[in-house]
JSON list of C-alpha atoms in Angstrom, two decimals:
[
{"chain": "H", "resi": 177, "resn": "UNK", "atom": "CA", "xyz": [-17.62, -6.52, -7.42]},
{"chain": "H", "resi": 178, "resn": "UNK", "atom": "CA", "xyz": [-18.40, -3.82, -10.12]},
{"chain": "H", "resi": 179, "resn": "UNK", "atom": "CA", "xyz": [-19.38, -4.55, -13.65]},
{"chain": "H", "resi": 180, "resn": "UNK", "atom": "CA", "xyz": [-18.41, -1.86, -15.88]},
{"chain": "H", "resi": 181, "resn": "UNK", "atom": "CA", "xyz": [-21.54, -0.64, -17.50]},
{"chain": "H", "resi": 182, "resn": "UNK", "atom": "CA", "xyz": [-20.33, -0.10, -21.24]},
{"chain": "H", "resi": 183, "resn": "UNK", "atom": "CA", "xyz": [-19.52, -3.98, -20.74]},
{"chain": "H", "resi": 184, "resn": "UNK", "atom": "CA", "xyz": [-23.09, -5.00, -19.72]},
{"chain": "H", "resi": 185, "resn": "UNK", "atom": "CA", "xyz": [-24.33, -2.33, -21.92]},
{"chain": "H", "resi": 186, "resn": "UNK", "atom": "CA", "xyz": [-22.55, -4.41, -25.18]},
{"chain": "H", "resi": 187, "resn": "UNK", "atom": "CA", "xyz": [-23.80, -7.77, -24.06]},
{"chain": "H", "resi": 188, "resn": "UNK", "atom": "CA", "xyz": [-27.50, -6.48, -24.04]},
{"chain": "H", "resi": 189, "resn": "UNK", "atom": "CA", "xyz": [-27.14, -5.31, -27.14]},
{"chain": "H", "resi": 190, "resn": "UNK", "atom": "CA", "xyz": [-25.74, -8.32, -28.40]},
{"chain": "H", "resi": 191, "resn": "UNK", "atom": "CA", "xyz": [-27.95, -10.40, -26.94]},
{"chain": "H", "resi": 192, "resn": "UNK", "atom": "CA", "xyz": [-31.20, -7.77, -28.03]},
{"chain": "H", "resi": 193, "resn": "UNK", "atom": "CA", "xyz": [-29.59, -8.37, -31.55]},
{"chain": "H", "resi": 194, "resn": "UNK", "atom": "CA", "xyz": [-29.58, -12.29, -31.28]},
{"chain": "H", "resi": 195, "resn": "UNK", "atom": "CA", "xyz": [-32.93, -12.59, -29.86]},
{"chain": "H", "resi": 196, "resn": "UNK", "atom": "CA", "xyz": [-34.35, -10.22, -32.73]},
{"chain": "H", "resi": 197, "resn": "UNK", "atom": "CA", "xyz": [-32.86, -12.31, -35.11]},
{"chain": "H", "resi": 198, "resn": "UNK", "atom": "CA", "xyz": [-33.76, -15.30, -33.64]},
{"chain": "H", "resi": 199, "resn": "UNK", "atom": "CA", "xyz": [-37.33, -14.24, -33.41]},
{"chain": "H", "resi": 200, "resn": "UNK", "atom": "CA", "xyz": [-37.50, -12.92, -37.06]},
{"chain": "H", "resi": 201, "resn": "UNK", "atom": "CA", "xyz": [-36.01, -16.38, -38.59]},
{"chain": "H", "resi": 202, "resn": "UNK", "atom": "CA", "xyz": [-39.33, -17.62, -36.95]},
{"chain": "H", "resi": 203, "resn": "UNK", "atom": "CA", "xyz": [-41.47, -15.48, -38.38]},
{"chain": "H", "resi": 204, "resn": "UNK", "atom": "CA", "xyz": [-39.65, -16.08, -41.34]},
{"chain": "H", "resi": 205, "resn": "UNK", "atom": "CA", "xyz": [-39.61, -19.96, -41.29]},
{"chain": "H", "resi": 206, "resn": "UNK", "atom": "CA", "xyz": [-43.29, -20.13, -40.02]},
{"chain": "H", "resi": 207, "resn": "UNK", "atom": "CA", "xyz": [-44.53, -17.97, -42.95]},
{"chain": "H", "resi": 208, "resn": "UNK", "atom": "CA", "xyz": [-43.07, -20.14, -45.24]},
{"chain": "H", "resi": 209, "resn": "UNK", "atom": "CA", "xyz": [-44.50, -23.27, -43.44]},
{"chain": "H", "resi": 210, "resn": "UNK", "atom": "CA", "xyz": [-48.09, -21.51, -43.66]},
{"chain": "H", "resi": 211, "resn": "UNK", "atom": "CA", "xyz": [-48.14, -20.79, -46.97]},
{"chain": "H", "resi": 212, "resn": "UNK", "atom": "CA", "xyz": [-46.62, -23.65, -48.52]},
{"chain": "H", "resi": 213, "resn": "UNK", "atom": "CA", "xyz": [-49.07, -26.27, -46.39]},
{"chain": "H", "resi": 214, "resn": "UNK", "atom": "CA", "xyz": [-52.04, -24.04, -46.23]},
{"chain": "H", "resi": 215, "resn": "UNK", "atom": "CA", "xyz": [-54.79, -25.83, -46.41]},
{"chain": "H", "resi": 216, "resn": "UNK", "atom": "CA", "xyz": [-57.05, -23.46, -48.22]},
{"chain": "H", "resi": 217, "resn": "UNK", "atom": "CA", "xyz": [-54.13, -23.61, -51.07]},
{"chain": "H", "resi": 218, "resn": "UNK", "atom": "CA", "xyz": [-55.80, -25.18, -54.14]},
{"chain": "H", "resi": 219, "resn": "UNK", "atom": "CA", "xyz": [-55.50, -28.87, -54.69]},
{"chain": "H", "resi": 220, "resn": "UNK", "atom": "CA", "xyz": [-52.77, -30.26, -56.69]},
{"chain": "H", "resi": 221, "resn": "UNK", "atom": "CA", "xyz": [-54.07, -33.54, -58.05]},
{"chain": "H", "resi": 222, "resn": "UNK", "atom": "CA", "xyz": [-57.36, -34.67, -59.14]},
{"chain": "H", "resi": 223, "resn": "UNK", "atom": "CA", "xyz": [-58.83, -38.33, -58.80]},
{"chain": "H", "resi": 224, "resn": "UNK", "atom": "CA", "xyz": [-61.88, -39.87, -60.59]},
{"chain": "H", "resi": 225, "resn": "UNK", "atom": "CA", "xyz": [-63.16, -42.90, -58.48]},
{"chain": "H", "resi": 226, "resn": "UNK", "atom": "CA", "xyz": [-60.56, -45.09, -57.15]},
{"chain": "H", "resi": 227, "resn": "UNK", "atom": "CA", "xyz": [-59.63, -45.60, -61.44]},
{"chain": "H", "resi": 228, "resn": "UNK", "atom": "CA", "xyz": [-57.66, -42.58, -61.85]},
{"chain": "H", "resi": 229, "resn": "UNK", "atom": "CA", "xyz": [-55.66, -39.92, -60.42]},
{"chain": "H", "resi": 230, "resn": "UNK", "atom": "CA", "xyz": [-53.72, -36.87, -62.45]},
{"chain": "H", "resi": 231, "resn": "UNK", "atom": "CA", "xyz": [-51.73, -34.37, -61.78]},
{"chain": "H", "resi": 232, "resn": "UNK", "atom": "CA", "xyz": [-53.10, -30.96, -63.01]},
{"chain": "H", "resi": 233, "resn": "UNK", "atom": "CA", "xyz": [-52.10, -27.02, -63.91]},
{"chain": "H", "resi": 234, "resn": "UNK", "atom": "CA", "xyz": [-55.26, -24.87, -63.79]},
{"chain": "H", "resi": 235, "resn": "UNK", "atom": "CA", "xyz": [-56.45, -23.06, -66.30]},
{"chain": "H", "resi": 236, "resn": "UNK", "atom": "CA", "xyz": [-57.42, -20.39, -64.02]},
{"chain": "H", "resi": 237, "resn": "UNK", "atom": "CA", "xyz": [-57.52, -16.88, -66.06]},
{"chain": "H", "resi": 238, "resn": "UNK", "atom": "CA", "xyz": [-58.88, -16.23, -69.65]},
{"chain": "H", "resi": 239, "resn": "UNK", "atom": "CA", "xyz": [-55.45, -16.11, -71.11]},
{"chain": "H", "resi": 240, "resn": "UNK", "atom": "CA", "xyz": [-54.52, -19.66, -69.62]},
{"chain": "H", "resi": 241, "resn": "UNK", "atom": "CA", "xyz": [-57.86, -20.79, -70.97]},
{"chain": "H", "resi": 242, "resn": "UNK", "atom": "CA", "xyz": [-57.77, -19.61, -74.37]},
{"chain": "H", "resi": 243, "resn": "UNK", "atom": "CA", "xyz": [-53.97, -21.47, -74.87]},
{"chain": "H", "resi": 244, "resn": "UNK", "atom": "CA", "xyz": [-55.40, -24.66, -72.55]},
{"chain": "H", "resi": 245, "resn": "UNK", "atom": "CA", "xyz": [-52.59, -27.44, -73.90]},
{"chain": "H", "resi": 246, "resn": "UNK", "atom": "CA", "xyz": [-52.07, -25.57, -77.55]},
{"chain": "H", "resi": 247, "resn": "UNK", "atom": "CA", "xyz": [-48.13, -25.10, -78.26]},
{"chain": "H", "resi": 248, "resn": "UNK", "atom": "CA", "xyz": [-46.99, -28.43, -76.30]},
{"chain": "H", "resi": 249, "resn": "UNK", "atom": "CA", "xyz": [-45.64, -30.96, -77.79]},
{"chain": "H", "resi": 250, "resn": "UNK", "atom": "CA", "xyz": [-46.96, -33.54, -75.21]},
{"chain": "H", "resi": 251, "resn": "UNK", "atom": "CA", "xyz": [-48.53, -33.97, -71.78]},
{"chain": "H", "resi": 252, "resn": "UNK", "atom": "CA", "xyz": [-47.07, -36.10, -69.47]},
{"chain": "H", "resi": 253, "resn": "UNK", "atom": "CA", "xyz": [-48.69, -39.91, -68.70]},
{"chain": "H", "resi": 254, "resn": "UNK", "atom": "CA", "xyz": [-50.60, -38.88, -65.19]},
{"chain": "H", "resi": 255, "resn": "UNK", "atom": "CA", "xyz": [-50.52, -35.05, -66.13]},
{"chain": "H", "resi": 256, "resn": "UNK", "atom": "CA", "xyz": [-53.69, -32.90, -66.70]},
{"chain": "H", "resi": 257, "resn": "UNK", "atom": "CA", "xyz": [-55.34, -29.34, -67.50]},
{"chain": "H", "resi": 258, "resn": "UNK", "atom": "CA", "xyz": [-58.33, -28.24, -64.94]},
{"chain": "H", "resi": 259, "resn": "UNK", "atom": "CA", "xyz": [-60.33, -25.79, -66.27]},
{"chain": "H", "resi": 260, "resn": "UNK", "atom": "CA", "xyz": [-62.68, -24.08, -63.08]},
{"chain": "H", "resi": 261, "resn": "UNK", "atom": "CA", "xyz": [-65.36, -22.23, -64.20]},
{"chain": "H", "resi": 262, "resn": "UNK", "atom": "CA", "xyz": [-67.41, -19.73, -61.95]},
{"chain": "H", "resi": 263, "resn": "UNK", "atom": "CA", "xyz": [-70.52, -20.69, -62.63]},
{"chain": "H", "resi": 264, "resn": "UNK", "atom": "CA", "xyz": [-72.07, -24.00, -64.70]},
{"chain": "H", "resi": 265, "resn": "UNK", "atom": "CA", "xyz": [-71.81, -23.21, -68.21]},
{"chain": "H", "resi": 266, "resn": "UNK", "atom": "CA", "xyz": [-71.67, -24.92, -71.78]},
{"chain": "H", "resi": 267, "resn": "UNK", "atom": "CA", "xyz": [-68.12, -24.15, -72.81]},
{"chain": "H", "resi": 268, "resn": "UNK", "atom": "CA", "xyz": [-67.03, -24.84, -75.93]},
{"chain": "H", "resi": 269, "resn": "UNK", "atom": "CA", "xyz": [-63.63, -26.35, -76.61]},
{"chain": "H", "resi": 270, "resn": "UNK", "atom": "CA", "xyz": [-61.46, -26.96, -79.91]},
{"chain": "H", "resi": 271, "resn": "UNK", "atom": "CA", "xyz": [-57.86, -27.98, -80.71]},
{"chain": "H", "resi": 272, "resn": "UNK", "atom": "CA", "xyz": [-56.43, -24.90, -82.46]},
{"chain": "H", "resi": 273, "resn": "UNK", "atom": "CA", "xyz": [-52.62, -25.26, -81.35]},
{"chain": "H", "resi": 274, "resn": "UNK", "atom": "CA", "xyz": [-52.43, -28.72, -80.83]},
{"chain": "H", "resi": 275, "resn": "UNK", "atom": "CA", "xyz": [-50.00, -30.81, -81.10]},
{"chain": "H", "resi": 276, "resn": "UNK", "atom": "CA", "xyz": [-51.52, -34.22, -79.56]},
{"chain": "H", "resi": 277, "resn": "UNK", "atom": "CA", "xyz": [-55.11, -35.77, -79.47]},
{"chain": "H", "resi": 278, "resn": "UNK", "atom": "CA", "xyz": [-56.66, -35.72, -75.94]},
{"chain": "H", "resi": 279, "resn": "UNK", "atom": "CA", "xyz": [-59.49, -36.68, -73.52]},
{"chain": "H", "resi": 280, "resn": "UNK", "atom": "CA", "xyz": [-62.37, -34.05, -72.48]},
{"chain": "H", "resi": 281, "resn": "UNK", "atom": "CA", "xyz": [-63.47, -35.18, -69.24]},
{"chain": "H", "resi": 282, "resn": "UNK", "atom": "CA", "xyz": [-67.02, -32.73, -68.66]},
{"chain": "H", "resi": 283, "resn": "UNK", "atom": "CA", "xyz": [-67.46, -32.44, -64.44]},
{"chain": "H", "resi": 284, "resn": "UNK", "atom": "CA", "xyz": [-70.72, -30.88, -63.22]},
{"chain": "H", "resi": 285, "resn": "UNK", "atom": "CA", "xyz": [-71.85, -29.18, -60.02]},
{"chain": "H", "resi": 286, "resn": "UNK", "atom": "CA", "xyz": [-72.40, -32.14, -58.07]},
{"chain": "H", "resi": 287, "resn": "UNK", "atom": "CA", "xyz": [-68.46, -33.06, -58.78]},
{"chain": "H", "resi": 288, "resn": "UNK", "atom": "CA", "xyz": [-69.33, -36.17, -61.12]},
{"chain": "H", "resi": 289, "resn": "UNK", "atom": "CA", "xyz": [-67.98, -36.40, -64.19]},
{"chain": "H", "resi": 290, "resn": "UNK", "atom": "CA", "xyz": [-70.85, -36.05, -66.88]},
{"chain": "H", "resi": 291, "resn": "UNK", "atom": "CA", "xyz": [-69.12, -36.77, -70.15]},
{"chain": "H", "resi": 292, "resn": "UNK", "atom": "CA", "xyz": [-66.06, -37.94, -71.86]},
{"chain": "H", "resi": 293, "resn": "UNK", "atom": "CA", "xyz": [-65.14, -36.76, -75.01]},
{"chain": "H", "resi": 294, "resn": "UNK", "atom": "CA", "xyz": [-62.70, -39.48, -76.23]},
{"chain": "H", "resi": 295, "resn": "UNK", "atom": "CA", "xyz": [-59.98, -39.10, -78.22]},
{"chain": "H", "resi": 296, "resn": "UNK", "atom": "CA", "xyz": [-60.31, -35.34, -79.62]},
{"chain": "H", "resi": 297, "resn": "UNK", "atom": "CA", "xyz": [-57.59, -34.61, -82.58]},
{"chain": "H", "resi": 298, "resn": "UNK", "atom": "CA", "xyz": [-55.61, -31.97, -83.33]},
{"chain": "H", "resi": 299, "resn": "UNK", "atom": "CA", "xyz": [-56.93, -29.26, -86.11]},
{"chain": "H", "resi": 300, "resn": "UNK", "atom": "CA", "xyz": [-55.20, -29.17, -89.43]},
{"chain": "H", "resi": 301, "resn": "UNK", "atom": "CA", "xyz": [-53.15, -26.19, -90.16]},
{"chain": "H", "resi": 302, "resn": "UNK", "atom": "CA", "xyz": [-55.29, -23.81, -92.41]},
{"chain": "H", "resi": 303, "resn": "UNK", "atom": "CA", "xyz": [-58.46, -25.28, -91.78]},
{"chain": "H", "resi": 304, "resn": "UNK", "atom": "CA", "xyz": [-61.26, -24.28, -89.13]},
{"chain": "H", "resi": 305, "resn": "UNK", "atom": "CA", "xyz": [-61.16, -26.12, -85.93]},
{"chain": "H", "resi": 306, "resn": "UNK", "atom": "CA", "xyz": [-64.60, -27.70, -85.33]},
{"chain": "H", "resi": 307, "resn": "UNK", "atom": "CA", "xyz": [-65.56, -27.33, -81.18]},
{"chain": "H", "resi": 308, "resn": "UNK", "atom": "CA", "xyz": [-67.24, -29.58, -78.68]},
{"chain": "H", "resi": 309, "resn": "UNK", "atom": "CA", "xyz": [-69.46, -28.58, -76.00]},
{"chain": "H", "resi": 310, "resn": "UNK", "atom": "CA", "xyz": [-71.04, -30.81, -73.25]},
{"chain": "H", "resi": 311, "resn": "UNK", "atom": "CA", "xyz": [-74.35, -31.96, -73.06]},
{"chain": "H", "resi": 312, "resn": "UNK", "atom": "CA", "xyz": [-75.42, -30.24, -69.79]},
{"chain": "H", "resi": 313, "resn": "UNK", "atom": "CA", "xyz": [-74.04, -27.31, -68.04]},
{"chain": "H", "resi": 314, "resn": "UNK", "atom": "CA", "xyz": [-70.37, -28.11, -66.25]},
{"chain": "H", "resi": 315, "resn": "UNK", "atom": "CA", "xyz": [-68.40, -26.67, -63.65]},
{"chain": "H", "resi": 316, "resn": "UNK", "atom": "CA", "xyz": [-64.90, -28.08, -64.39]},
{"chain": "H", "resi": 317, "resn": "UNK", "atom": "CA", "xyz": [-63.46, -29.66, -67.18]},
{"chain": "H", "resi": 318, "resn": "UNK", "atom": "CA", "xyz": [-60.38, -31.86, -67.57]},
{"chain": "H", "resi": 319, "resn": "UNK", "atom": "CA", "xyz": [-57.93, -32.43, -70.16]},
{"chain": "H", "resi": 320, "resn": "UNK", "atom": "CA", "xyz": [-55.70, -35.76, -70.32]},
{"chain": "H", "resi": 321, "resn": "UNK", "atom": "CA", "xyz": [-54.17, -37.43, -72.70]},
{"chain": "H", "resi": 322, "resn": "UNK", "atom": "CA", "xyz": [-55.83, -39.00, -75.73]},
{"chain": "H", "resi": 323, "resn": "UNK", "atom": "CA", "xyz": [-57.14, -42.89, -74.66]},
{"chain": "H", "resi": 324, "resn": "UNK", "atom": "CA", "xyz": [-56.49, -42.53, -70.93]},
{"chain": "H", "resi": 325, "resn": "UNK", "atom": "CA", "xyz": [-59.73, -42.03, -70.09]},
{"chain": "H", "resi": 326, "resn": "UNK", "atom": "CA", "xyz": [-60.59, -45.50, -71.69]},
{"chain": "H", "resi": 327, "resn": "UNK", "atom": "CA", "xyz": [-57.29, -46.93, -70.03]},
{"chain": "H", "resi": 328, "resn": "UNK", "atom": "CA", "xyz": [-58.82, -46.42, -66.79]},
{"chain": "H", "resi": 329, "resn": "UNK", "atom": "CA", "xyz": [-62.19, -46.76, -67.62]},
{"chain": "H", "resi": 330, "resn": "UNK", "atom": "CA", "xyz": [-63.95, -43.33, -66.89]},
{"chain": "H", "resi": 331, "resn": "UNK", "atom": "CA", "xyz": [-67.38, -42.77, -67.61]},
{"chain": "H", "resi": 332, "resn": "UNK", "atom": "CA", "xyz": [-70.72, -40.80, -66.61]},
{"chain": "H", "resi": 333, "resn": "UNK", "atom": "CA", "xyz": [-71.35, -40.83, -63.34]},
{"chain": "H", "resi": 334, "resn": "UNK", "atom": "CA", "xyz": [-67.89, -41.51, -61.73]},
{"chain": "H", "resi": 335, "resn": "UNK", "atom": "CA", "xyz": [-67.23, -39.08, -58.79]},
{"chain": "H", "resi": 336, "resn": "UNK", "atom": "CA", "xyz": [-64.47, -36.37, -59.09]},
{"chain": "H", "resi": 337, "resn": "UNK", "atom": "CA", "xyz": [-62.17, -35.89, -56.11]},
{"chain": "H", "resi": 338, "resn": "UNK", "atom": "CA", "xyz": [-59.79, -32.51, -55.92]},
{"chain": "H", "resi": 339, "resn": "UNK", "atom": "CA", "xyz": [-56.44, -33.39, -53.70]}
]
């Protein structure tokens, strides 16, 4: 028996075309997997002790970090700002654009958090915004909302955890 070879020659290149596609919807899916469950992808959530844990944007280029929070009109309950900076450094911070009071949680080097400032209000429209700064030189700094950080009882010394 004889199989016409412009019939064999059609089913190879069907099945050449399904396999292709087949193997490129792998590619395709597996890339996806990778990136969205790569493990060198930045955390998500950040945890102080077993008290706390918040969700977080990062403030992660000048422009993010000069707007920080200004403009909102609120922050949600378990929702925070993470500020990474490259090296330690004395950043100051102030609340031009603010719409709601917050915490500043200061986190050195040695990921412990090294000082709260509690409670930080808003600046009033047409007059100069006073900053804060920490005490010692910081590598992160966190913004929550206004009396959470005394809700959960953060303080000096409790040990920052990125997720």
């Amino acid at each position: 028996m004889e199989i016409d070879k412009t019939v064999m020659k059609k089913v190879l290149n069907k099945k050449n075309f399904i396999t292709a596609f087949l193997a490129l919807a792998v590619i395709i899916l597996g890339i996806s997997y990778f990136m969205n469950n790569n493990l060198s992808d930045k955390p998500k959530q950040v945890c102080i002790g077993n008290k706390a844990c918040f969700n977080y944007e990062i403030a992660d280029t000048d422009e993010k970090k000069i707007l920080g929070l200004g403009n909102r009109d609120f922050l949600g309950e378990n929702d925070g700002m993470l500020f990474p900076f490259p090296e330690k450094s004395s950043p100051g911070f102030w609340m031009k654009g603010m719409r709601f009071p917050i915490d500043i949680i200061w986190i050195d080097s040695e990921m412990k958090v090294s000082g709260i400032v509690r409670d930080f209000q808003p600046c009033e429209p047409n007059e100069q915004c006073t900053a804060v700064y920490p005490d010692e030189k910081i590598i992160y700094v966190l913004e929550i909302n206004a009396g959470l950080s005394e809700r959960h009882g953060l303080e000096a010394g409790d040990a920052i955890y990125l997720k």
